[in-house]
PDB file of C-alpha atoms in Angstrom:
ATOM      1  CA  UNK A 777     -12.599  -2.624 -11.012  1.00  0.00           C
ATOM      2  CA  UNK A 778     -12.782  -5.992  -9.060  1.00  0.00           C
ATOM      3  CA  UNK A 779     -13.954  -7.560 -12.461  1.00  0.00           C
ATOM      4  CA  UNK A 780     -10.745  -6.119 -13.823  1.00  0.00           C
ATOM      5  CA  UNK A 781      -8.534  -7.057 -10.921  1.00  0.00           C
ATOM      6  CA  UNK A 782      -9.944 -10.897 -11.070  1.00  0.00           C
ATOM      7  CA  UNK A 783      -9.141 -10.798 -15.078  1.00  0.00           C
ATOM      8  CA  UNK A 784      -5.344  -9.733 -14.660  1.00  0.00           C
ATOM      9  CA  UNK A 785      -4.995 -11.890 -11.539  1.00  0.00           C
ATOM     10  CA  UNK A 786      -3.056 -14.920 -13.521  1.00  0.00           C
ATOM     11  CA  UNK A 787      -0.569 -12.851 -16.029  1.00  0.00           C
ATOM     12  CA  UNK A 788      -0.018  -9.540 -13.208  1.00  0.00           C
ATOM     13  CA  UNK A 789       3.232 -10.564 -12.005  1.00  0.00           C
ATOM     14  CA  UNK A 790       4.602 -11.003 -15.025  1.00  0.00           C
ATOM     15  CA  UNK A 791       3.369  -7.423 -15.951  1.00  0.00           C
ATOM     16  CA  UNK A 792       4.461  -5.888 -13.138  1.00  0.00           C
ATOM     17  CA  UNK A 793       7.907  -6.811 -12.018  1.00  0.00           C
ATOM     18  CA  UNK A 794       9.140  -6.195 -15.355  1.00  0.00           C
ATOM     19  CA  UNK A 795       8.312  -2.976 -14.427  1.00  0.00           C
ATOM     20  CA  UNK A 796       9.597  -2.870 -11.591  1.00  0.00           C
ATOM     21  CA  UNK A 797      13.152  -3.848 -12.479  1.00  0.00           C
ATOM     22  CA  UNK A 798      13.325  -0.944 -15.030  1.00  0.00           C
ATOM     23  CA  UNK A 799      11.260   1.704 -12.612  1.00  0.00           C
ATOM     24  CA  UNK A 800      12.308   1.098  -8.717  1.00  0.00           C
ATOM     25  CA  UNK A 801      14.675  -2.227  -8.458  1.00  0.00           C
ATOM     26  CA  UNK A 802      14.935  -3.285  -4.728  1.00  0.00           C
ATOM     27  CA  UNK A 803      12.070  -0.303  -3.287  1.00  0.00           C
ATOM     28  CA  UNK A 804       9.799  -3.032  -2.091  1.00  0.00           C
ATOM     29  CA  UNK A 805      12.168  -4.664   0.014  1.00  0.00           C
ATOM     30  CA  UNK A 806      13.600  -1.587   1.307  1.00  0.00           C
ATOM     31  CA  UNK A 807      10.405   0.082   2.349  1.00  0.00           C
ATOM     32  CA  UNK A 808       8.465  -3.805   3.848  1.00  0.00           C
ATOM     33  CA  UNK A 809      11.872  -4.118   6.016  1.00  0.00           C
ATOM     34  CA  UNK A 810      10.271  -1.364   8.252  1.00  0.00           C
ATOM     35  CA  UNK A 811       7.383  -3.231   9.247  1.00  0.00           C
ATOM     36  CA  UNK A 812       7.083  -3.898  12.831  1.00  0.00           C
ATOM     37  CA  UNK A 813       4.646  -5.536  14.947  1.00  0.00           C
ATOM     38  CA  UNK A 814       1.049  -6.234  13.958  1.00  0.00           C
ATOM     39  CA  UNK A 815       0.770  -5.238  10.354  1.00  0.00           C
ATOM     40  CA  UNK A 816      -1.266  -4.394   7.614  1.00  0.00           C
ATOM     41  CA  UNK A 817      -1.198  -4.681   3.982  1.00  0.00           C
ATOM     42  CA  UNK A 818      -4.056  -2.620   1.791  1.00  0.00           C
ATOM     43  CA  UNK A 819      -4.441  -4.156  -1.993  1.00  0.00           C
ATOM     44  CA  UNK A 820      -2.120  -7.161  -0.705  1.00  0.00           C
ATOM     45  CA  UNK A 821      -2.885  -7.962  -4.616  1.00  0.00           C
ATOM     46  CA  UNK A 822      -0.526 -11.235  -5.492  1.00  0.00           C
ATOM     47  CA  UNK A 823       1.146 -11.263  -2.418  1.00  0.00           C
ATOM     48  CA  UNK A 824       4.305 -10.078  -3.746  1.00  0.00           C
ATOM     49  CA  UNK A 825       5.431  -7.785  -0.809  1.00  0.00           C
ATOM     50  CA  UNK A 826       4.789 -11.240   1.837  1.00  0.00           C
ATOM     51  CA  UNK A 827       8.406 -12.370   0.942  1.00  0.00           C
ATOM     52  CA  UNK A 828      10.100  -8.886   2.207  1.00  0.00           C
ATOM     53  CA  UNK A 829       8.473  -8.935   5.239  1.00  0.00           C
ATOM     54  CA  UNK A 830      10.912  -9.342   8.406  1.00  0.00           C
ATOM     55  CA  UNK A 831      10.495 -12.877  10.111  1.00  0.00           C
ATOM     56  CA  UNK A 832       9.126 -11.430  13.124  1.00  0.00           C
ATOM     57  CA  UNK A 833       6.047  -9.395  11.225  1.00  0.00           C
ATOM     58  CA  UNK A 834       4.960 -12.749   9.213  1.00  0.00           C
ATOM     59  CA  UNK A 835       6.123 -15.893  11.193  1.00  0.00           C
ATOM     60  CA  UNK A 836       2.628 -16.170  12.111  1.00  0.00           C
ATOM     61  CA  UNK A 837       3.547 -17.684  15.530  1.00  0.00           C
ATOM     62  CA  UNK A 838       0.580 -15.225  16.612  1.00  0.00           C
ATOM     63  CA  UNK A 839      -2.894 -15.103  15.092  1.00  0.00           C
ATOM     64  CA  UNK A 840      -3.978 -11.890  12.887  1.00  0.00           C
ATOM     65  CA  UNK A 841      -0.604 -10.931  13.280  1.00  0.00           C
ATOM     66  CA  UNK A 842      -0.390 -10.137   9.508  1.00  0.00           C
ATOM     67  CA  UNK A 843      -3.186  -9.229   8.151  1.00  0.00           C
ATOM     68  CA  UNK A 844      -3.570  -8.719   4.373  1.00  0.00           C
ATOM     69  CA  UNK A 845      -6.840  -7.147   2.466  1.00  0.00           C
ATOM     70  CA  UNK A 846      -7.742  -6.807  -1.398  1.00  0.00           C
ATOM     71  CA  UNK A 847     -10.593  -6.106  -3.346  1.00  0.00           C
ATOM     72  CA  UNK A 848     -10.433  -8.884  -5.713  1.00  0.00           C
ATOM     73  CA  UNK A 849     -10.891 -12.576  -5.120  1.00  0.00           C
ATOM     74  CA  UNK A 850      -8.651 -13.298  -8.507  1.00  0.00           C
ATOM     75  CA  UNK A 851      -5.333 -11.359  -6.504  1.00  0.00           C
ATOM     76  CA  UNK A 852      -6.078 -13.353  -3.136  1.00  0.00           C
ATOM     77  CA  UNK A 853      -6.011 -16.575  -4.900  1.00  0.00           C
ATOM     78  CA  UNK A 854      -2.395 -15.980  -6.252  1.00  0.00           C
ATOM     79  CA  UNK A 855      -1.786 -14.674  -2.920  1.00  0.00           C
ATOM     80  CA  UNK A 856      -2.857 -17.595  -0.950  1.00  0.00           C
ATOM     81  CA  UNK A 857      -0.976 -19.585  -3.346  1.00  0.00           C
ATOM     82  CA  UNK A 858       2.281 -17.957  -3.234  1.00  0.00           C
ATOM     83  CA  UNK A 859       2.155 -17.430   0.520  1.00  0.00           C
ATOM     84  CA  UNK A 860       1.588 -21.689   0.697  1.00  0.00           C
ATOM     85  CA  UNK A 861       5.033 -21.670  -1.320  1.00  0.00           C
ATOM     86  CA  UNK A 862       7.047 -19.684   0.606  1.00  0.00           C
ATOM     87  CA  UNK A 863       6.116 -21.603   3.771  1.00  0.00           C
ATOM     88  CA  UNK A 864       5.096 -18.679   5.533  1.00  0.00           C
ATOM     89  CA  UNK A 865       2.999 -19.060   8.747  1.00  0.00           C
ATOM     90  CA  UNK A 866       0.174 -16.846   8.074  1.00  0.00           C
ATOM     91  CA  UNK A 867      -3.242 -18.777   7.438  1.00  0.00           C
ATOM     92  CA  UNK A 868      -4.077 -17.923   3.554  1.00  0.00           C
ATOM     93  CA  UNK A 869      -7.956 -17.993   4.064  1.00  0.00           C
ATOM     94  CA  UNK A 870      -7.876 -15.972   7.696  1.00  0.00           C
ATOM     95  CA  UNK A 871      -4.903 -13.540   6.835  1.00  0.00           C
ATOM     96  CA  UNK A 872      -5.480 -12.467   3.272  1.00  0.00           C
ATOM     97  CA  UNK A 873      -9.012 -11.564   2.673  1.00  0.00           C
ATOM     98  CA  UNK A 874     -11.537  -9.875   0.721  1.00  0.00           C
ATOM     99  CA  UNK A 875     -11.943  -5.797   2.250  1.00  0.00           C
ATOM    100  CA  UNK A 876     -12.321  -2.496   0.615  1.00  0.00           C
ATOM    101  CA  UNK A 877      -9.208  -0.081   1.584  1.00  0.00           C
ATOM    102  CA  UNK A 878     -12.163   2.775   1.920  1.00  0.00           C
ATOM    103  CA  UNK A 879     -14.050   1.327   4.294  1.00  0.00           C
ATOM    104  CA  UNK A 880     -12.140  -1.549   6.537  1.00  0.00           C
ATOM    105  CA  UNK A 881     -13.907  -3.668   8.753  1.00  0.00           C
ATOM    106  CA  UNK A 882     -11.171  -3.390  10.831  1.00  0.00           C
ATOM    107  CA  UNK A 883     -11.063  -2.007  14.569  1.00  0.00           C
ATOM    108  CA  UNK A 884      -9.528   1.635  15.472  1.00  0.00           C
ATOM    109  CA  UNK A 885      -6.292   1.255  17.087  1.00  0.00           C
ATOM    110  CA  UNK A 886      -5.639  -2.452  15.915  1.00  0.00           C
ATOM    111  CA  UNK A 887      -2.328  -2.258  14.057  1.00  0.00           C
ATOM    112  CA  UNK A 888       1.383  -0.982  14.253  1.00  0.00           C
ATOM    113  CA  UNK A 889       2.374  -1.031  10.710  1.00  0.00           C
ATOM    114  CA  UNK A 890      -0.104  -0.176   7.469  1.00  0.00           C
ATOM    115  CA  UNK A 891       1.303  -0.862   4.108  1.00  0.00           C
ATOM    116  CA  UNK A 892       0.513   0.429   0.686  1.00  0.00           C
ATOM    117  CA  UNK A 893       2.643  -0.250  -2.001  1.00  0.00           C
ATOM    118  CA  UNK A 894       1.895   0.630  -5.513  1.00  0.00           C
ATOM    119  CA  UNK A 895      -2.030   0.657  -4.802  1.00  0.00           C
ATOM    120  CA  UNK A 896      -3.249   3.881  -3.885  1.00  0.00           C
ATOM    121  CA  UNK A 897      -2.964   5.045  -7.348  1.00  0.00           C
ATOM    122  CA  UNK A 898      -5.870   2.345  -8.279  1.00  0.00           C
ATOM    123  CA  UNK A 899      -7.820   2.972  -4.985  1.00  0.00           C
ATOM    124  CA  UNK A 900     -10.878   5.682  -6.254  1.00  0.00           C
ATOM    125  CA  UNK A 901     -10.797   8.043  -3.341  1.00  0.00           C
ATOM    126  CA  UNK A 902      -6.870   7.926  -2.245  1.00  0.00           C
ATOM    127  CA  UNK A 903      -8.018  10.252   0.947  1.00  0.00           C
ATOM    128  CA  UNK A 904     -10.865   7.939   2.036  1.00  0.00           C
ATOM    129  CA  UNK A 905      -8.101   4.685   1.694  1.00  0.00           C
ATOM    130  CA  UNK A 906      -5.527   6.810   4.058  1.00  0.00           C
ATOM    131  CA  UNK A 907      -7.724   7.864   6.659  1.00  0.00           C
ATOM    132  CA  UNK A 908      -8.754   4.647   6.783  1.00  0.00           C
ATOM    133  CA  UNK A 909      -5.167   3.310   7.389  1.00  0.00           C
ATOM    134  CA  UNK A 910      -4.404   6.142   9.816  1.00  0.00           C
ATOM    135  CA  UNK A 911      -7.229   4.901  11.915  1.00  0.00           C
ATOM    136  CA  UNK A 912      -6.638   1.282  12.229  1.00  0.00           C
ATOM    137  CA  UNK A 913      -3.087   2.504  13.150  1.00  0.00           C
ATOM    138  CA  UNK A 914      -2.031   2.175  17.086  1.00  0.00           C
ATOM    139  CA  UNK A 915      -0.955   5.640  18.265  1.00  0.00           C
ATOM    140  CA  UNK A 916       2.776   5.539  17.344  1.00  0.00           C
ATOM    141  CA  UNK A 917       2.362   3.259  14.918  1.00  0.00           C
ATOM    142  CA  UNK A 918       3.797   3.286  11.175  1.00  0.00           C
ATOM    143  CA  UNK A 919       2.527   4.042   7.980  1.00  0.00           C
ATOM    144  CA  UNK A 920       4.247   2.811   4.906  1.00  0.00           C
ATOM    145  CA  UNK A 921       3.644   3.969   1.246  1.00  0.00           C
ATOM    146  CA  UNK A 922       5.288   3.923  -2.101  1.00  0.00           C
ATOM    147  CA  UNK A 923       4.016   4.523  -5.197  1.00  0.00           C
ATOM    148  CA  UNK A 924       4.061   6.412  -8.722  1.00  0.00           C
ATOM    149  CA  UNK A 925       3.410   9.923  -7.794  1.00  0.00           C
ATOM    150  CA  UNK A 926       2.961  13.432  -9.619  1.00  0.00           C
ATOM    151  CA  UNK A 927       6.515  13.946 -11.050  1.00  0.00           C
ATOM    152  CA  UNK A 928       8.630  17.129  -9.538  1.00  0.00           C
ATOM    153  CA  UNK A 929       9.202  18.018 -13.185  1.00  0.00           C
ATOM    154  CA  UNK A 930       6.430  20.704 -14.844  1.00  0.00           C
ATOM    155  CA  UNK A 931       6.553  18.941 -18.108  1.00  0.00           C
ATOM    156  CA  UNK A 932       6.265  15.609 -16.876  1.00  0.00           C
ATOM    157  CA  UNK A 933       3.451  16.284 -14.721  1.00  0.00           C
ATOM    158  CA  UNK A 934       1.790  17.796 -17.793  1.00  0.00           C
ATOM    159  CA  UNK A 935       1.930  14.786 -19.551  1.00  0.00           C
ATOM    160  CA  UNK A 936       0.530  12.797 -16.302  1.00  0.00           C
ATOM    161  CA  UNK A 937      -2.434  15.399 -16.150  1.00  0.00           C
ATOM    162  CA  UNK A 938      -3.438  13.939 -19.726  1.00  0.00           C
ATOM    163  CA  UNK A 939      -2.565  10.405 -19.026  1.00  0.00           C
ATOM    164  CA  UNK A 940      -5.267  10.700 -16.283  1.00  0.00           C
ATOM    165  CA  UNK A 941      -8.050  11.599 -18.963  1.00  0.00           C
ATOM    166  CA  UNK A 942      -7.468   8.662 -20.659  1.00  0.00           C
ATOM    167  CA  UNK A 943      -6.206   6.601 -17.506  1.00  0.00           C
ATOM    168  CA  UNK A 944      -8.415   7.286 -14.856  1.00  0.00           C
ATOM    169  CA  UNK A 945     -12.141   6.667 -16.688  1.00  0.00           C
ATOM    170  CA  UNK A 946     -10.461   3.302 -18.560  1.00  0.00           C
ATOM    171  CA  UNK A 947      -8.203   1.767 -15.851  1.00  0.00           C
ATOM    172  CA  UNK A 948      -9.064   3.724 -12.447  1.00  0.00           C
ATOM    173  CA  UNK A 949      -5.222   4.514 -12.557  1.00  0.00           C
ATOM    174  CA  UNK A 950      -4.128   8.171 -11.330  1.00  0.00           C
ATOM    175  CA  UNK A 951      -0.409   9.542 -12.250  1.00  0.00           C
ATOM    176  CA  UNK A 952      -1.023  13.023 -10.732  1.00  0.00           C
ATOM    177  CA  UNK A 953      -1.390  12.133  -7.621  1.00  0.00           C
ATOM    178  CA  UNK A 954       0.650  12.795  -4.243  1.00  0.00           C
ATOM    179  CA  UNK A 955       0.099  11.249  -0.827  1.00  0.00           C
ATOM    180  CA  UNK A 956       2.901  12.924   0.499  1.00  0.00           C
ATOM    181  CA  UNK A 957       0.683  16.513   0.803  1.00  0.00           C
ATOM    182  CA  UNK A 958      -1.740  14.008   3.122  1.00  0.00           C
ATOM    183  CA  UNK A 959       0.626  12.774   5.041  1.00  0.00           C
ATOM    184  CA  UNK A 960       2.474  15.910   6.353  1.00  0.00           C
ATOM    185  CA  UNK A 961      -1.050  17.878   6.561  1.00  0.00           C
ATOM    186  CA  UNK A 962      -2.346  15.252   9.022  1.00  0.00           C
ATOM    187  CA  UNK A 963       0.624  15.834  11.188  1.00  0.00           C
ATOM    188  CA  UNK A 964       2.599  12.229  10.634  1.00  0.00           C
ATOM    189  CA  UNK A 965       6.328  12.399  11.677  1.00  0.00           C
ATOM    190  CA  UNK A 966       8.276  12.067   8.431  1.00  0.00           C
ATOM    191  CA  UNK A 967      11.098   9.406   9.243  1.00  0.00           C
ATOM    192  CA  UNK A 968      12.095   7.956   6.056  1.00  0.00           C
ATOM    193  CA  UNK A 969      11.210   9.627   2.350  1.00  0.00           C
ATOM    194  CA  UNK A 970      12.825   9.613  -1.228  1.00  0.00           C
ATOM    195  CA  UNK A 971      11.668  10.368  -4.708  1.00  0.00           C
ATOM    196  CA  UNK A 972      13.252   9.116  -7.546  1.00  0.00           C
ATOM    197  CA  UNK A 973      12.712   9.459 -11.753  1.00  0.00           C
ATOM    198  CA  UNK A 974      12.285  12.679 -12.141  1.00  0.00           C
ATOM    199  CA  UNK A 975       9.684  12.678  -8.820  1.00  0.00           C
ATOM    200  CA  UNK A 976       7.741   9.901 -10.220  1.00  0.00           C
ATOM    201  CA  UNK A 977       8.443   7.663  -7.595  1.00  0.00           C
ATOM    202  CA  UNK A 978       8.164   8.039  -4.190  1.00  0.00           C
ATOM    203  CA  UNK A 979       8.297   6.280  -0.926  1.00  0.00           C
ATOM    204  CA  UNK A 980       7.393   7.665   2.626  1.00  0.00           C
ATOM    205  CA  UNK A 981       7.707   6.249   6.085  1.00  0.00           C
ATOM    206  CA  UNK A 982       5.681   8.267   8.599  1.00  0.00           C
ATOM    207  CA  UNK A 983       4.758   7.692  12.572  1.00  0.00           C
ATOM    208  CA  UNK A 984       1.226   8.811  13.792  1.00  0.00           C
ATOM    209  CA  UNK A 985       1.633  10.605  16.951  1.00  0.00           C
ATOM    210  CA  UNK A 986       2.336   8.940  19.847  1.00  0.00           C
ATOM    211  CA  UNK A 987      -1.140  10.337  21.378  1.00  0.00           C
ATOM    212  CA  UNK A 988      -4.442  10.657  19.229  1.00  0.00           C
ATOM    213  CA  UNK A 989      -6.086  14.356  19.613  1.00  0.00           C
ATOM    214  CA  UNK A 990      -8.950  14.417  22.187  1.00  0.00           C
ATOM    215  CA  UNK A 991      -7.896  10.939  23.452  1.00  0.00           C
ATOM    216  CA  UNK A 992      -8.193  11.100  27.003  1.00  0.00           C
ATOM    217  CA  UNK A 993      -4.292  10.155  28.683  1.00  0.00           C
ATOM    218  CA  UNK A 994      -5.480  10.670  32.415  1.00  0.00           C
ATOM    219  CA  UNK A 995      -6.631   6.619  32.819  1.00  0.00           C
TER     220      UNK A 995
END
């Protein structure tokens, strides 16, 4: 998959956000406006969330204060490039870095926002990816996610089923999946959520309780 990543690096953009203007026009803005405070992006791929970030998330007036991870050396490098052209403050080579969404070297506790946008749906075990992001999480903090989900309609989500035969072994890409049913069974406080096209897309902004079970509040 990182071989695959590295090979679509240079023509994804082009790919993508013509698919995006037809699909969900104006989601990524919307749901990267809700960052706050330290932040994390998983599969940061191209770097094409890093303009929709609010000032105060990316100014990079403090170090690690955006932090950005990605599989594939081939996305980074159009990251780095277009977060150099934007004039952003975040250091390309400290701030956007290789790291595997499954297993982040990150620290517990370390973050206030985790972003995923249009990733976990190329990420091989989608459960392993957001317990990872729930744990680097602060208690309070806020977990971000849109994607292309399971549709709400039986007949669509028929299709998806056999799209993922073909899909899944070929491209690692899942259409029958929903991180929704995650979310709400680890206990995250819904605040913002929408699906659109027939269910197919759909964005969630949840809050990880304020105190982690077991942790001990008496210090």
């Amino acid at each position: 998959m990182r071989r695959r990543w590295d090979r679509e690096a240079a023509g994804y953009d082009q790919v993508f956000t013509a698919a995006e203007r037809r699909m969900f026009p104006g989601l990524r803005r919307r749901v990267c406006a809700l960052a706050e405070g330290r932040t994390l992006e998983i599969a940061v791929g191209t770097g094409l969330n890093l303009e929709h970030y609010p000032p105060a998330v990316i100014d990079g007036t403090r170090p690690g204060g955006f932090v950005g991870v990605d599989q594939s050396a081939g996305m980074l490098d159009v990251a780095r490039r277009r977060a150099a052209g934007l004039g952003l403050g975040i250091d390309p080579d400290a701030d956007l870095r290789r790291g595997d969404a499954q297993a982040l070297d990150l620290p517990d506790d370390s973050f206030d926002t985790v972003v995923c946008t249009f990733s976990l749906c190329g990420i091989g075990d989608d459960r392993a990816a957001l317990a990872e992001m729930t744990r680097v999480l602060r208690p309070g903090g806020l977990l971000l996610l849109a994607d292309h989900v399971a549709s709400s309609v039986w007949p669509l989500r028929a299709l998806q089923a056999l799209a993922d035969v073909v899909s899944v072994p070929l491209a690692g890409e899942h259409f029958g999946r929903r991180p929704m049913r995650w979310v709400l069974a680890q206990g995250l406080a819904i605040e913002e959520h929408e699906r659109t096209r027939a269910g197919v897309v759909e964005h969630v902004a949840a809050r990880l309780p304020g105190v982690r079970p077991g942790a001990d509040v008496s210090r």
